mmCIF file of N, CA and C in Angstrom:
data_model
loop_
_atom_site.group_PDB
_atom_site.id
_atom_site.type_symbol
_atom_site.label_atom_id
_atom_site.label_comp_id
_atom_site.label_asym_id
_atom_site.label_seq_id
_atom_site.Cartn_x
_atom_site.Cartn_y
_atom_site.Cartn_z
ATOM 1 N N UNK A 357 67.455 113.184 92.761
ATOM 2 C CA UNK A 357 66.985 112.318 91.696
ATOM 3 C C UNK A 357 65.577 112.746 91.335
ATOM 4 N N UNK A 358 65.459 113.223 89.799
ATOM 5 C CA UNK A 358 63.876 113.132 89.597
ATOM 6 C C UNK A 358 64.105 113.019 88.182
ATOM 7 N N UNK A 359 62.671 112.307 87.799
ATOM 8 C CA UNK A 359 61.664 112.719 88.385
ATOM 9 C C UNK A 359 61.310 111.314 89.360
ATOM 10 N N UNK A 360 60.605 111.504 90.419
ATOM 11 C CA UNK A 360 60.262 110.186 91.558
ATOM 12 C C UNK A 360 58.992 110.048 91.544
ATOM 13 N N UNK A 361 57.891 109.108 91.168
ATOM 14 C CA UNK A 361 58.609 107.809 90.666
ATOM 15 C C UNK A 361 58.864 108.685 89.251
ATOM 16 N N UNK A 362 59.282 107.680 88.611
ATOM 17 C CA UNK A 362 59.705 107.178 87.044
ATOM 18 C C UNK A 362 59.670 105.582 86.952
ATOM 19 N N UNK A 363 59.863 106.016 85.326
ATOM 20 C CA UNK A 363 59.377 104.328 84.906
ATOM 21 C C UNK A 363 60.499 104.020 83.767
ATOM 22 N N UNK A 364 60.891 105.644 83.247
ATOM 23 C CA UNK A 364 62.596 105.075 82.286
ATOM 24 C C UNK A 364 63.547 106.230 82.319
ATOM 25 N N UNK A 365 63.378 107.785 82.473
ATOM 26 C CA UNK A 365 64.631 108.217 82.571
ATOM 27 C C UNK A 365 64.746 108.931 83.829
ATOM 28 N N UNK A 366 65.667 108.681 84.851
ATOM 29 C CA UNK A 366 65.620 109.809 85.931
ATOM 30 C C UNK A 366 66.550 110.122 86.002
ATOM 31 N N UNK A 367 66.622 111.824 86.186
ATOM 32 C CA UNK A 367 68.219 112.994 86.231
ATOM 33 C C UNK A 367 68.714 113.243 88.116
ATOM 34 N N UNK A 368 69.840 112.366 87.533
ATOM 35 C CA UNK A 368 70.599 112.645 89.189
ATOM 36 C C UNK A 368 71.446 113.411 89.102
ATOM 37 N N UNK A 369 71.318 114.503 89.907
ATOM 38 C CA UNK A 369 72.160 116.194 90.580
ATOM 39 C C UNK A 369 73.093 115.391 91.422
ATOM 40 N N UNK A 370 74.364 115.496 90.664
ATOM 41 C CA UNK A 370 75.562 115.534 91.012
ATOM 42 C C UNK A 370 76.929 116.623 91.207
ATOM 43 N N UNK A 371 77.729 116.607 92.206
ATOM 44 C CA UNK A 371 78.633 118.386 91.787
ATOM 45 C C UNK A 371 80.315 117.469 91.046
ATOM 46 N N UNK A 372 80.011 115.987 91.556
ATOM 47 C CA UNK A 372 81.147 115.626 90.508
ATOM 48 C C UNK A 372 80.883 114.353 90.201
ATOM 49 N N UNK A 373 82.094 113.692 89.636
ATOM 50 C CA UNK A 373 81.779 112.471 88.830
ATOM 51 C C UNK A 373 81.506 111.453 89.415
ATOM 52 N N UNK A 374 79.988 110.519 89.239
ATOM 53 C CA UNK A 374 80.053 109.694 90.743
ATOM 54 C C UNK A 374 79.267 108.656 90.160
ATOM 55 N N UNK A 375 79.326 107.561 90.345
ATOM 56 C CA UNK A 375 79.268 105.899 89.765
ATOM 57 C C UNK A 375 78.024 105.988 90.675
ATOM 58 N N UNK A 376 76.857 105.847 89.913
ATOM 59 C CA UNK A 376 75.793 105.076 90.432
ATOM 60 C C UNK A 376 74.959 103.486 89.875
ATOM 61 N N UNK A 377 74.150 103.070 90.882
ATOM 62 C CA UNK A 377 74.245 101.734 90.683
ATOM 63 C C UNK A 377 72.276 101.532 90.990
ATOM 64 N N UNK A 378 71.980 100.707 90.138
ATOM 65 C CA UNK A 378 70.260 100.789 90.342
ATOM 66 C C UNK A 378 70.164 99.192 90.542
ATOM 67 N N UNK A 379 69.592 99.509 91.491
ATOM 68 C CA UNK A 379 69.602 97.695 92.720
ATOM 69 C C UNK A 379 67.921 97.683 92.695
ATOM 70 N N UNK A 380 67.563 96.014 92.911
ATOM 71 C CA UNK A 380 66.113 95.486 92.897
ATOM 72 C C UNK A 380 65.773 95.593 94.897
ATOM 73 N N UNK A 381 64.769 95.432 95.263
ATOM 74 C CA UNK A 381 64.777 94.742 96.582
ATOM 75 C C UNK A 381 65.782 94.088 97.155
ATOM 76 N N UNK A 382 65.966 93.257 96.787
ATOM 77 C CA UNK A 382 66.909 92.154 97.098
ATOM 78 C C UNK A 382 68.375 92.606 96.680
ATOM 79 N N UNK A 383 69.161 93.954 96.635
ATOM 80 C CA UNK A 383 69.951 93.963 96.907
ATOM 81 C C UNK A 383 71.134 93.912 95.411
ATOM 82 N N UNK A 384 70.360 93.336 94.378
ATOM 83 C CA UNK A 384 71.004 92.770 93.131
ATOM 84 C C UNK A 384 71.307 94.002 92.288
ATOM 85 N N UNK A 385 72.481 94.185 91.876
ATOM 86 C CA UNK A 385 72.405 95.252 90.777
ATOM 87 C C UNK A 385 72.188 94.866 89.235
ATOM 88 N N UNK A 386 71.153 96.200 89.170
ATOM 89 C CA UNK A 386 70.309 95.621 87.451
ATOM 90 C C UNK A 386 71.568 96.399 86.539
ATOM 91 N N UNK A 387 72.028 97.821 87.350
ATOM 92 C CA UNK A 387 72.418 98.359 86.174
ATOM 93 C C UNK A 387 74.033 99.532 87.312
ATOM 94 N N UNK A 388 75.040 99.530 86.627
ATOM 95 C CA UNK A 388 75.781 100.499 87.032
ATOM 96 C C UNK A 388 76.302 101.647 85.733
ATOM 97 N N UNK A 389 76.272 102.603 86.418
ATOM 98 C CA UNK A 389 76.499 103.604 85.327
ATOM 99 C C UNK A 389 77.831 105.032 85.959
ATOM 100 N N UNK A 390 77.914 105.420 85.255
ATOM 101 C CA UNK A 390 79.086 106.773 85.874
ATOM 102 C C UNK A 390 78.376 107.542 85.305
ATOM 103 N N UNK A 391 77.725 108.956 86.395
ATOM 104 C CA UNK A 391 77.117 109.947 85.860
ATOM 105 C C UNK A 391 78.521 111.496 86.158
ATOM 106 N N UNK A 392 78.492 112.357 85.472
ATOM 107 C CA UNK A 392 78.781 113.473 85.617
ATOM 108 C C UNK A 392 78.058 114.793 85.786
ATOM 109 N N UNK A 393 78.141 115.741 86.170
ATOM 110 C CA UNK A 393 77.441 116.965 85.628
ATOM 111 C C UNK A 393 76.777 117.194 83.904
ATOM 112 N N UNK A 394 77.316 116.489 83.307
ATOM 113 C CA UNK A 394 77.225 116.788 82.047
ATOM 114 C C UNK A 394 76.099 115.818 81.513
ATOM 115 N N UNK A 395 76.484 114.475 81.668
ATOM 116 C CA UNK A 395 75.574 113.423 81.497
ATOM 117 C C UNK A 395 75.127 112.719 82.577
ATOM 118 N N UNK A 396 74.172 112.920 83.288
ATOM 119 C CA UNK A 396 73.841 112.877 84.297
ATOM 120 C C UNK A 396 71.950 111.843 84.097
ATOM 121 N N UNK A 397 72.268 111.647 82.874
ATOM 122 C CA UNK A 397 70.573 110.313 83.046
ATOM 123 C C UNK A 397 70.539 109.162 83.553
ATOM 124 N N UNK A 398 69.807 108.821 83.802
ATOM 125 C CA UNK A 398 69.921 107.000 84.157
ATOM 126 C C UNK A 398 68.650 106.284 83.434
ATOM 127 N N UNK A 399 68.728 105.295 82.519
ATOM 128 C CA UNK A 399 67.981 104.929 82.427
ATOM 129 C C UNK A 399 67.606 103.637 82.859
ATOM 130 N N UNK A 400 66.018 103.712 83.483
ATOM 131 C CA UNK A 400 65.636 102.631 84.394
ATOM 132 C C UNK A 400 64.686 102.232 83.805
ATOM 133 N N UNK A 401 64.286 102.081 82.196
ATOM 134 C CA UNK A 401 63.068 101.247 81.473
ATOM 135 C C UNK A 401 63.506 99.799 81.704
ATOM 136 N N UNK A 402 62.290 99.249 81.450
ATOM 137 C CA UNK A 402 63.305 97.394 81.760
ATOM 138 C C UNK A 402 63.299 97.093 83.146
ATOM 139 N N UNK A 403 63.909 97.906 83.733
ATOM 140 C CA UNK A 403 64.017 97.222 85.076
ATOM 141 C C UNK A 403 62.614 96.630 85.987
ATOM 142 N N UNK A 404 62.740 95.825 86.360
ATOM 143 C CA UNK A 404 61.470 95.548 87.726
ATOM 144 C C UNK A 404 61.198 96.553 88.019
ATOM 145 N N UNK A 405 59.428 96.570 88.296
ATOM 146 C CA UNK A 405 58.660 97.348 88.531
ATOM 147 C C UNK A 405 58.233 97.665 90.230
ATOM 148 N N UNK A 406 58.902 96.636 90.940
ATOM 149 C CA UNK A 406 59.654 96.795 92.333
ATOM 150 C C UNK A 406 60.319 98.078 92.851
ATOM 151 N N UNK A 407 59.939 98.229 93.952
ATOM 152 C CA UNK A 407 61.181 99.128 94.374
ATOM 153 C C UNK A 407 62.625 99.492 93.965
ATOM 154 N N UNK A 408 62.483 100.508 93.618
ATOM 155 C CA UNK A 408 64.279 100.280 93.216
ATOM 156 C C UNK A 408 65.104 101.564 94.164
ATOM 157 N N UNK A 409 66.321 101.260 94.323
ATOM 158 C CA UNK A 409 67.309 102.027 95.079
ATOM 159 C C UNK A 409 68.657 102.714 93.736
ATOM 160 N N UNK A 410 68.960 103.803 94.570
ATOM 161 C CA UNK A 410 69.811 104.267 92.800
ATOM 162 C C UNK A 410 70.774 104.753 94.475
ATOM 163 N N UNK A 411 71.692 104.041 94.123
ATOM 164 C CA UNK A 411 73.215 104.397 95.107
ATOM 165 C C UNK A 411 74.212 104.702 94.264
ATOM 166 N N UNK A 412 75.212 105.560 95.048
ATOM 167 C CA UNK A 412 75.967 105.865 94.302
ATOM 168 C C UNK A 412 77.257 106.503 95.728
ATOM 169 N N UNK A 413 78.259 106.865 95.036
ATOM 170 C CA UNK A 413 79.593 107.015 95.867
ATOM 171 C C UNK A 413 80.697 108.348 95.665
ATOM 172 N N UNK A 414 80.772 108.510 96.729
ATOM 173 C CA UNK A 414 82.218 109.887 96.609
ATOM 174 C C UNK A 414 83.058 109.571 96.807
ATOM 175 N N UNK A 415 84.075 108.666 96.228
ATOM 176 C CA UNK A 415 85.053 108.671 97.078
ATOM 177 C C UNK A 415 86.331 109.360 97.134
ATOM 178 N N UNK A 416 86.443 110.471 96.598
ATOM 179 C CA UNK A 416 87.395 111.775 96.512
ATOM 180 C C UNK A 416 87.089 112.246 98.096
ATOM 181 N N UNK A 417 86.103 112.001 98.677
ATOM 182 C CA UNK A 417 85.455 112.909 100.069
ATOM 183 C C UNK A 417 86.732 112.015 101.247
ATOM 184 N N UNK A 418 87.152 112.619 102.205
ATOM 185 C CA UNK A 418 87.650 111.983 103.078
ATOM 186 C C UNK A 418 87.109 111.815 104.233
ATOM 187 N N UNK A 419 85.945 110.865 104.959
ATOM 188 C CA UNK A 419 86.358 109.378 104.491
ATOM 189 C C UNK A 419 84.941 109.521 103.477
ATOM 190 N N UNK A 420 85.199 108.889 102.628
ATOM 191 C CA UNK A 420 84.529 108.408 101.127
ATOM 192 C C UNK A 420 82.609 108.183 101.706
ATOM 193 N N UNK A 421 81.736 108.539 101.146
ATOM 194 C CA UNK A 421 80.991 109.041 101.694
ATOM 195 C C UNK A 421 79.607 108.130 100.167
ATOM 196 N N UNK A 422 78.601 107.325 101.214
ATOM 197 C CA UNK A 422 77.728 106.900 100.086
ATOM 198 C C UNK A 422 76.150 107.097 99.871
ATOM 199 N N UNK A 423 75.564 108.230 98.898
ATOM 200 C CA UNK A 423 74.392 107.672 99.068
ATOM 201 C C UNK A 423 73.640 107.025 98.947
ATOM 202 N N UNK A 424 72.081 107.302 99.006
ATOM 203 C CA UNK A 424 70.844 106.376 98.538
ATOM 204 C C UNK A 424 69.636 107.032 98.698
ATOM 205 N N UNK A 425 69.180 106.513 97.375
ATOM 206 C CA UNK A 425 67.995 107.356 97.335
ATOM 207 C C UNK A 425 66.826 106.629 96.786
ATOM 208 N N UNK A 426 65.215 106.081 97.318
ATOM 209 C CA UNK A 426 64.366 105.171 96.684
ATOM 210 C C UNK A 426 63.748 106.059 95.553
ATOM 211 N N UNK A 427 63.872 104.908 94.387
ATOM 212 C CA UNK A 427 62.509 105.131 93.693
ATOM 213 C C UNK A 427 61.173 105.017 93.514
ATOM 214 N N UNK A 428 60.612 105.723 94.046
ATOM 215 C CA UNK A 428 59.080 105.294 94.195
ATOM 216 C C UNK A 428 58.283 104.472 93.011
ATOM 217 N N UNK A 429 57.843 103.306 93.304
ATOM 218 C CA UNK A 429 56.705 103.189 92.435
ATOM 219 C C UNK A 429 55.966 104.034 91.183
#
């Protein structure tokens, strides 16, 4: 994920199609999105200026496999 921090667009390196999700502190999701190789932005303007977490999921992988990654300030 970069650029880290950011404040509205950050590009997540993906090798396939994978649903990510941008959560506050507390766990809440502000925003879910499906990125690909192709379109691969997220935009995080708007959101709380809090910590944020950008997770996301494989689940083609056997067993299905999740990351996480913070956004810095």
């Amino acid at each position: 994920i970069y650029p880290n921090p950011a404040t509205d667009i950050v590009t997540v390196s993906v090798k396939e199609d994978t649903e990510v999700s941008v959560v506050d502190i507390m766990g809440r999701v502000l925003k879910k999105q499906t990125v690909t190789t192709a379109n691969n932005r997220v935009d995080i303007s708007g959101r709380p200026p809090l910590a944020r977490l950008v997770a996301g999921s494989y689940w083609n992988l056997n067993p299905p496999q999740r990351w996480y990654r913070m956004l810095a300030q």
